Amino acid sequence: KIARTSNRTLLSCALANAGVVNKLKVCATASLHSCHGGVKPSGVFPQFVVMSESKPPTPTPGDTYKGWLFKWTNYIKGYQRRWFVLSNGLLSYYRTQAEMGHTCRGTINLATANIAVEDSCNFVISNGGAQTYHLKASSEVERQRWITALELAKAKAVHMQAESDDSGDDCPTLPPSSGQGGGCRNSEVQSTLRTLGSKVEDLSTCNDLIAKHGSALQRSLSELEGIRPGADMGEKIRQVTERATLFRITSNAMINACRDFLTLAQAHSKRWQKALQSERDQRIRLEETLEQLAKQHNHLERAFRGATVLPPSFRSGSGKGDASDEDDENEFFDAMEDPAEFITVPADPKYHRSVTLLSSLSICHLFLCGHTKLVKQRRTRIHEKPNYSLNLWSIMKNCIGKELSKIPMPVNFNEPLSMLQRLSEDLEYYELLDKAAKCQSSLEQLCYVAAFTVSSYSTTVHRTGKPFNPLLGETFELDRLRECGYRSLCEQVSHHPPAAAHHAISERGWTLRQEITLASKFRGKYLSIMPLGSIQCIFEKSNNHYSWKKVTTTVHNIIVGKLWIDQSGEIDVVNHRTGDRCHLKFAPYSYFSRDVARKVTGVVTDKDGKAHYVLSGTWDEKMEFSRVMQSSKGENGTEGKQRTVYQTLKAKEIWKKNPLPEGAETMYYFSSLALTLNEPEEGVAPTDSRLRPDQRLMEAGRWDEANGEKQRLEEKQRTARREREREAAKASNPPEEGTHQDSHQALWFKRIDDPISGEPLHVYSGGYWEAKDQGSWDMCPDIF
C-alpha cells in the first residue's frame, strides 16, 4: 500500500503541474525506495525530471517565495540562518527579515544559475562564477519546496530572457565599441552555453533513468512469465505496474527535455549565425587593413631612403634613431581610424615631407610589430634524425648494475633536448590546471590535478631517446605568458646526484614546483629510471596545496628487439589543506593480463576515506572520471584482498592526448610543444639549454661534432668542480676521506626544508625575469 500510494503521489504531482511548469525537478526517493525493496540507496542519486506535456503559458513576473534557510559561511561559523527571498527570477538573502528594506547581503540571477541537490536537505546554487550558495533546509520536504520554486523561477527567467533576445534579432549586429560591449556579448554567450549544457545534463540524466527503469521493467516481465497462477501473481503484477509507471514518467521527461533543448537551440541559432557572419566580416576588414598598412609601410620605407636629412631640431636627443617620439607636444592618432591620412607637423616646407613620412612610418611600424608579438609563429619541424649504426652491446656491457648518470654516453643514445626541457614538457596539458583553478569543489579539482599527473607521461610512449644530462648551473626558461598565460624556469641545482628544480606560475591562479632527482639502473634486458623528489601544485584562490611523486619508468629490450617503454607504480595525490586524496595505480604491462595496456585507475576520497570519484583510462591516450553513487564490498581479488565495487554515474572524458605532428617518427617522436623547446630565442640567459653547443649540433644532424663538444663540456665541468673543491678546502677544514664536498650554490633557487614533508627542497628565489627584462646576466656562470 505504501509503495502504491507513493507512486500515485508522484504521478499526481507530475500531472498536476502539466501545462503550468516548464521544467520541474522532484525527488523520487520514495519511488526508488519502493522499487528497491525498501532499501534506500546511499550517495546522491540522479533526480527524476518531470516535465509538462503541453506547452507552458508565458511566464509572468512577480511570483515570490520566502523563507528561512541555513547558508554555509566558513569553516569557523559553519551554517548560519538567513532569510531568503525569491522574486522575479532573483534569489536574495538577508540576515533578518527586518533587513529587507535596506540591506541585501547577496543576489543570484537564476537565469544563468545551476541548481544541484546534494542530499536530503542540502542543495547548491551557483552562477558559474564567484557566487556559490551552499544551502540547507530544515527538512527534506522544505528543501523540495525550495527546489520546486527555484526551478520554476529559473524556467520563467530563461524564457523571458529568450523572448528578450528574440526581440532584438532584427537589430543590426555591430562589433562592440568598447571593452564593456565585448564583455556583455561574452557573458551572454556563456549564459546560453550554460543553459544548453544544463539541458544536455537533463537529457543524460533522463537517458540513465530510462535505461535503469527499462531494465527493471524487463526483468519484472520476464519473472511474470515464469511464475504460476497463485498467491505471488498479485505481488508480481503490482511490481510490473509500478515499474511501468516509473518508466512512463521518465519517458515523458525525456520527450519534454528533448523538446526544450530543440526549442532553445532553434531560438539561438539565428542569433549565432548573425554573430558568426559579423565576426567573419570583421576579420575580412582587419585583413584588408593589414594588407593596406603593409603596402604603405613598404612604400614609405622606399620614400624615406630618398628623403632629405633632418636638421638637428628634429633629431633625437640621444643622437640615435629617427624623429623624436618622446615629445609631449606631438599628437599621435590611431592608424586604424583612417590609414590613408598621415600626420603633419607645421615646419619649413623643405622638411615637411620628411617629417610626414617618418610619423606615418612610426605608426605603421608600431602597429605591425604589436600584431607580430601577439601572434608568434613557432616552428613545426626540426632536422630529421640521421640513421647511424651503433654497436650497442659494446657500450652497454660495462654498464650493467651501475648508475648511468656517472657513465659518459655518446649522443647516439640521446634526443636533442635537455632533461630540463623534458621536465618543462610536463606543462603540455596546462589547461587541466587552468580548469582545476576554476573548480568550486576541492574533490572535483583533485580529479583535474590527478589527470594532469597522468598526462605528463603521455609524451614518453615513443620517446626512447635519452635527454642530455644538464650541466651544473644550466637553466631553461619556457615563456608562454602571452600565448598560454604561464611561464616556467628550470635550473640544474646538483650534479651528483643530478637534481633539477622547476618553478612555473600562471596568470590563471596556479603555481607548480618540483625538484626531481633521477636514479637509473641497467639490468641487462631493461633500464629502470626511478624519479625521486616531489611535485607540488598550489592554487591561489582556494589555497589548496597538492603534492605527489612520479612512478618508475622502464625501458625494455635494451639489447635485442624493439625498444618500448612502460610506467608502473602507485601515486598518491594529496590535498594537504582538506585531507582529500587520489590514489592512482599504473598497472605494469603483462603478457598474460586481460587488462588494456598502460592502464591507470584511481579513486578520489575525502579525509574520512569516503569515495567520491573514480578515474580510469591509459597514461598514453585519455582519462575519464565519474561520480560515485554508492560503494560496497565485493568478492576477494587475486591477492586475497576484498575488492570495493563502486556504482557510478556515466563517465566523462577529462583528458585526451594531443595527436603527434605529421612526420613525428622522423623527428624523435616529438610533440608539437617539444618541437619548439629548443627553438632559438632572443634574450634568454647564457646558461639556457638552447645555447648548449653539443645539443645544437646534434639537432642539426652533425653527431660526430656533437660528441666532440659533449666531451669538451663534460671536461670543463669536471675542471670547474675541482676548482670549487679547492676553494672550499681553503676556506674550511678538508672533508673526510670518502666524502664529497661541492660548494655550488644555485643561482635562481634556494634550498629550504619542505614544511610538508620535512625534506630538503629547492624553491624559486626570484630575480630571473627581472634580469631578463634588464638584459643583465653578469651573475651567470660560463658553462658552455
Coordinates of C-alpha atoms in Angstrom, one line a residue, residues 272-546:
W272 CA 24.5 32.8 -33.6
Q273 CA 24.5 32.9 -37.4
K274 CA 24.4 36.7 -37.4
A275 CA 27.2 36.9 -34.8
L276 CA 29.3 34.5 -36.9
Q277 CA 28.8 36.5 -40.0
S278 CA 29.7 39.7 -38.1
E279 CA 33.0 38.1 -37.0
R280 CA 33.8 37.0 -40.5
D281 CA 33.1 40.5 -41.9
Q282 CA 35.3 42.0 -39.1
R283 CA 38.1 39.6 -39.9
I284 CA 38.0 40.4 -43.6
R285 CA 38.1 44.1 -42.8
L286 CA 41.1 43.6 -40.5
E287 CA 42.9 41.5 -43.2
E288 CA 42.3 44.3 -45.7
T289 CA 43.5 46.9 -43.3
L290 CA 46.7 45.0 -42.6
E291 CA 47.4 44.5 -46.2
Q292 CA 46.9 48.2 -46.9
L293 CA 49.2 49.1 -44.0
A294 CA 51.9 46.7 -45.2
K295 CA 51.8 48.3 -48.7
Q296 CA 52.1 51.7 -47.1
H297 CA 54.9 50.5 -44.9
N298 CA 56.9 49.3 -47.9
H299 CA 56.1 52.5 -49.9
L300 CA 57.2 54.7 -47.0
E301 CA 60.4 52.8 -46.5
R302 CA 61.4 53.4 -50.1
A303 CA 60.4 57.0 -50.0
F304 CA 62.3 57.6 -46.8
R305 CA 65.5 56.3 -48.3
G306 CA 65.4 59.1 -50.8
A307 CA 64.2 61.8 -48.4
T308 CA 66.4 64.8 -47.2
V309 CA 68.4 64.6 -44.0
L310 CA 66.6 66.0 -41.0
P311 CA 68.0 69.1 -39.2
P312 CA 69.2 68.8 -35.6
S313 CA 66.0 70.2 -34.3
F314 CA 64.1 67.1 -35.4
R315 CA 66.7 64.5 -34.3
S316 CA 66.5 62.5 -31.1
G317 CA 68.3 64.0 -28.1
S318 CA 70.4 60.8 -27.8
G319 CA 71.7 61.1 -31.3
K320 CA 70.2 57.8 -32.3
G321 CA 67.2 56.8 -34.4
D322 CA 64.8 58.9 -36.4
A323 CA 62.5 61.7 -35.4
S324 CA 61.9 62.0 -31.7
D325 CA 58.8 60.3 -30.4
E326 CA 59.2 61.4 -26.8
D327 CA 57.9 65.0 -27.4
D328 CA 54.9 65.5 -25.2
E329 CA 53.5 68.1 -27.6
N330 CA 53.3 65.7 -30.6
E331 CA 49.9 64.3 -31.2
F332 CA 49.5 60.7 -32.4
F333 CA 46.4 59.2 -33.8
D334 CA 45.3 55.5 -34.1
A335 CA 46.3 54.3 -37.6
M336 CA 43.2 52.1 -37.7
E337 CA 40.9 55.1 -37.7
D338 CA 41.9 56.3 -41.1
P339 CA 45.0 54.6 -42.6
A340 CA 45.1 56.9 -45.6
E341 CA 45.8 60.1 -43.6
F342 CA 49.3 61.0 -42.4
I343 CA 50.4 63.1 -39.5
T344 CA 51.9 66.5 -40.5
V345 CA 54.0 68.9 -38.4
P346 CA 54.0 72.6 -39.4
A347 CA 57.6 73.5 -40.2
D348 CA 59.8 74.7 -43.0
P349 CA 58.4 73.3 -46.3
K350 CA 61.7 71.6 -47.2
Y351 CA 61.4 69.5 -44.1
H352 CA 57.7 68.9 -44.3
R353 CA 57.8 65.8 -46.5
S354 CA 60.4 64.1 -44.3
V355 CA 58.6 64.6 -41.1
T356 CA 55.3 63.3 -42.6
L357 CA 56.9 60.2 -43.9
L358 CA 58.7 59.5 -40.6
S359 CA 55.5 59.9 -38.5
S360 CA 53.5 57.6 -40.7
L361 CA 56.3 55.1 -40.8
S362 CA 56.5 55.0 -37.0
I363 CA 52.8 54.4 -36.6
C364 CA 52.7 51.6 -39.2
H365 CA 55.8 50.1 -37.6
L366 CA 54.3 50.1 -34.1
F367 CA 51.0 48.6 -35.4
L368 CA 52.7 45.8 -37.3
C369 CA 55.2 45.0 -34.5
G370 CA 52.4 44.8 -32.0
H371 CA 50.5 42.2 -34.1
T372 CA 53.7 40.3 -34.6
K373 CA 54.2 40.0 -30.8
L374 CA 50.6 38.8 -30.3
V375 CA 50.9 36.0 -32.8
K376 CA 54.3 34.5 -32.7
Q377 CA 54.8 31.6 -35.1
R378 CA 56.5 28.6 -33.6
R379 CA 58.4 26.1 -35.6
T380 CA 56.7 22.8 -36.6
R381 CA 59.7 20.8 -37.9
I382 CA 63.3 20.0 -37.0
H383 CA 66.1 18.3 -38.8
E384 CA 65.3 14.6 -39.4
K385 CA 67.1 12.0 -37.3
P386 CA 70.1 10.5 -39.1
N387 CA 70.3 6.8 -39.5
Y388 CA 73.6 6.0 -37.7
S389 CA 74.5 2.4 -36.9
L390 CA 76.0 1.7 -33.4
N391 CA 77.2 -1.5 -31.7
L392 CA 75.0 -1.1 -28.6
W393 CA 76.4 -4.1 -26.7
S394 CA 80.0 -2.9 -26.9
I395 CA 78.9 0.2 -24.9
M396 CA 76.3 -1.2 -22.6
K397 CA 78.0 -4.4 -21.4
N398 CA 80.2 -2.5 -19.0
C399 CA 77.2 -0.6 -17.6
I400 CA 75.2 -3.4 -16.0
G401 CA 74.3 -2.6 -12.4
K402 CA 75.9 0.8 -12.5
E403 CA 74.4 4.3 -12.1
L404 CA 74.1 5.6 -15.7
S405 CA 74.4 9.3 -14.7
K406 CA 78.1 8.6 -13.9
I407 CA 78.9 6.9 -17.2
P408 CA 79.7 9.0 -20.3
M409 CA 77.4 8.1 -23.1
P410 CA 77.6 9.2 -26.8
V411 CA 74.9 11.4 -28.2
N412 CA 73.7 8.5 -30.4
F413 CA 71.6 7.4 -27.4
N414 CA 70.2 10.9 -26.9
E415 CA 67.4 13.1 -28.3
P416 CA 68.2 16.8 -28.9
L417 CA 66.6 18.0 -25.7
S418 CA 68.0 18.6 -22.2
M419 CA 66.5 17.0 -19.1
L420 CA 65.4 20.5 -18.1
Q421 CA 63.4 20.8 -21.3
R422 CA 61.9 17.3 -20.8
L423 CA 60.8 18.5 -17.3
S424 CA 59.2 21.6 -18.8
E425 CA 57.2 19.3 -21.1
D426 CA 55.0 18.4 -18.1
L427 CA 53.2 21.6 -18.9
E428 CA 51.9 20.5 -22.3
Y429 CA 48.5 19.9 -20.8
Y430 CA 48.5 23.1 -18.6
E431 CA 44.8 23.5 -19.5
L432 CA 43.9 20.9 -16.9
L433 CA 45.4 23.1 -14.2
D434 CA 43.5 26.1 -15.6
K435 CA 40.3 24.2 -15.4
A436 CA 41.2 23.0 -11.9
A437 CA 41.7 26.6 -10.7
K438 CA 38.1 27.3 -11.7
C439 CA 36.6 24.4 -9.8
Q440 CA 34.3 25.2 -6.8
S441 CA 34.7 21.7 -5.3
S442 CA 38.0 20.6 -4.0
L443 CA 37.2 17.0 -4.8
E444 CA 36.5 17.8 -8.4
Q445 CA 39.6 19.9 -8.5
L446 CA 41.6 16.9 -7.3
C447 CA 40.3 15.0 -10.4
Y448 CA 41.9 17.5 -12.7
V449 CA 45.1 17.6 -10.8
A450 CA 45.3 13.8 -11.0
A451 CA 44.6 13.9 -14.7
F452 CA 47.4 16.4 -15.1
T453 CA 49.7 14.0 -13.2
V454 CA 48.9 11.2 -15.7
S455 CA 49.2 13.5 -18.7
S456 CA 52.9 14.1 -18.1
Y457 CA 53.7 10.5 -19.1
S458 CA 51.8 10.6 -22.5
T459 CA 54.9 12.1 -24.2
T460 CA 57.1 9.2 -23.2
V461 CA 55.3 6.3 -25.0
H462 CA 57.6 6.5 -28.2
R463 CA 60.4 8.6 -26.8
T464 CA 63.2 6.0 -26.4
G465 CA 66.0 8.6 -26.7
K466 CA 67.8 9.7 -23.6
P467 CA 67.7 13.5 -22.9
F468 CA 71.0 15.3 -22.3
N469 CA 72.2 15.4 -18.7
P470 CA 72.2 19.1 -17.8
L471 CA 75.4 20.8 -16.8
L472 CA 75.6 22.2 -13.3
G473 CA 74.1 25.7 -13.4
E474 CA 72.3 25.1 -16.7
T475 CA 68.9 26.7 -17.0
F476 CA 65.9 26.6 -19.3
E477 CA 63.0 29.1 -19.5
L478 CA 59.7 28.4 -21.1
D479 CA 57.9 31.8 -21.5
R480 CA 54.3 31.2 -22.7
L481 CA 52.8 34.1 -20.9
R482 CA 51.4 35.7 -24.0
E483 CA 50.0 32.5 -25.6
C484 CA 49.0 30.3 -22.6
G485 CA 49.2 32.5 -19.5
Y486 CA 52.2 30.8 -17.8
R487 CA 56.0 30.8 -17.7
S488 CA 58.4 28.5 -16.1
L489 CA 62.1 28.2 -15.1
C490 CA 64.3 25.1 -14.6
E491 CA 67.8 25.0 -13.1
Q492 CA 70.2 22.1 -12.6
V493 CA 70.9 22.6 -8.9
S494 CA 73.1 19.5 -8.3
H495 CA 75.3 17.3 -10.4
H496 CA 75.9 14.2 -8.2
P497 CA 73.2 13.1 -7.7
P498 CA 71.7 15.0 -10.7
A499 CA 68.8 17.2 -9.5
A500 CA 66.8 19.8 -11.3
A501 CA 64.4 22.4 -9.8
H502 CA 61.4 23.6 -11.7
H503 CA 59.1 26.5 -11.0
A504 CA 56.0 27.5 -13.1
I505 CA 53.5 30.2 -12.4
S506 CA 50.3 31.0 -14.3
E507 CA 48.1 34.1 -14.5
R508 CA 45.1 31.7 -14.1
G509 CA 45.8 31.2 -10.4
W510 CA 48.1 28.2 -10.0
T511 CA 51.8 27.6 -9.2
L512 CA 53.7 24.3 -10.0
R513 CA 57.1 23.5 -8.5
Q514 CA 59.1 20.3 -8.5
E515 CA 62.5 19.0 -7.7
I516 CA 63.4 15.8 -9.5
T517 CA 66.5 13.6 -8.9
L518 CA 66.9 10.6 -11.3
A519 CA 68.3 7.3 -10.2
S520 CA 68.7 4.7 -13.0
K521 CA 70.0 1.2 -13.2
F522 CA 70.7 -1.0 -16.2
R523 CA 69.7 -4.6 -15.6
G524 CA 70.9 -6.2 -18.8
K525 CA 67.5 -6.6 -20.6
Y526 CA 65.9 -3.4 -19.4
L527 CA 66.7 0.0 -17.9
S528 CA 64.9 1.3 -14.8
I529 CA 64.6 5.0 -14.1
M530 CA 63.4 6.0 -10.7
P531 CA 62.5 9.7 -10.2
L532 CA 63.0 10.9 -6.7
G533 CA 61.6 14.1 -5.1
S534 CA 58.1 15.6 -5.0
I535 CA 55.9 17.8 -7.2
Q536 CA 53.7 20.4 -5.6
C537 CA 50.8 22.5 -7.0
I538 CA 49.2 25.4 -5.2
F539 CA 46.0 27.2 -6.2
E540 CA 45.8 30.8 -5.3
K541 CA 42.0 31.2 -4.9
S542 CA 41.3 28.2 -2.7
N543 CA 44.7 27.9 -1.1
N544 CA 44.6 24.1 -1.9
H545 CA 48.1 22.6 -1.8
Y546 CA 48.7 19.3 -3.6

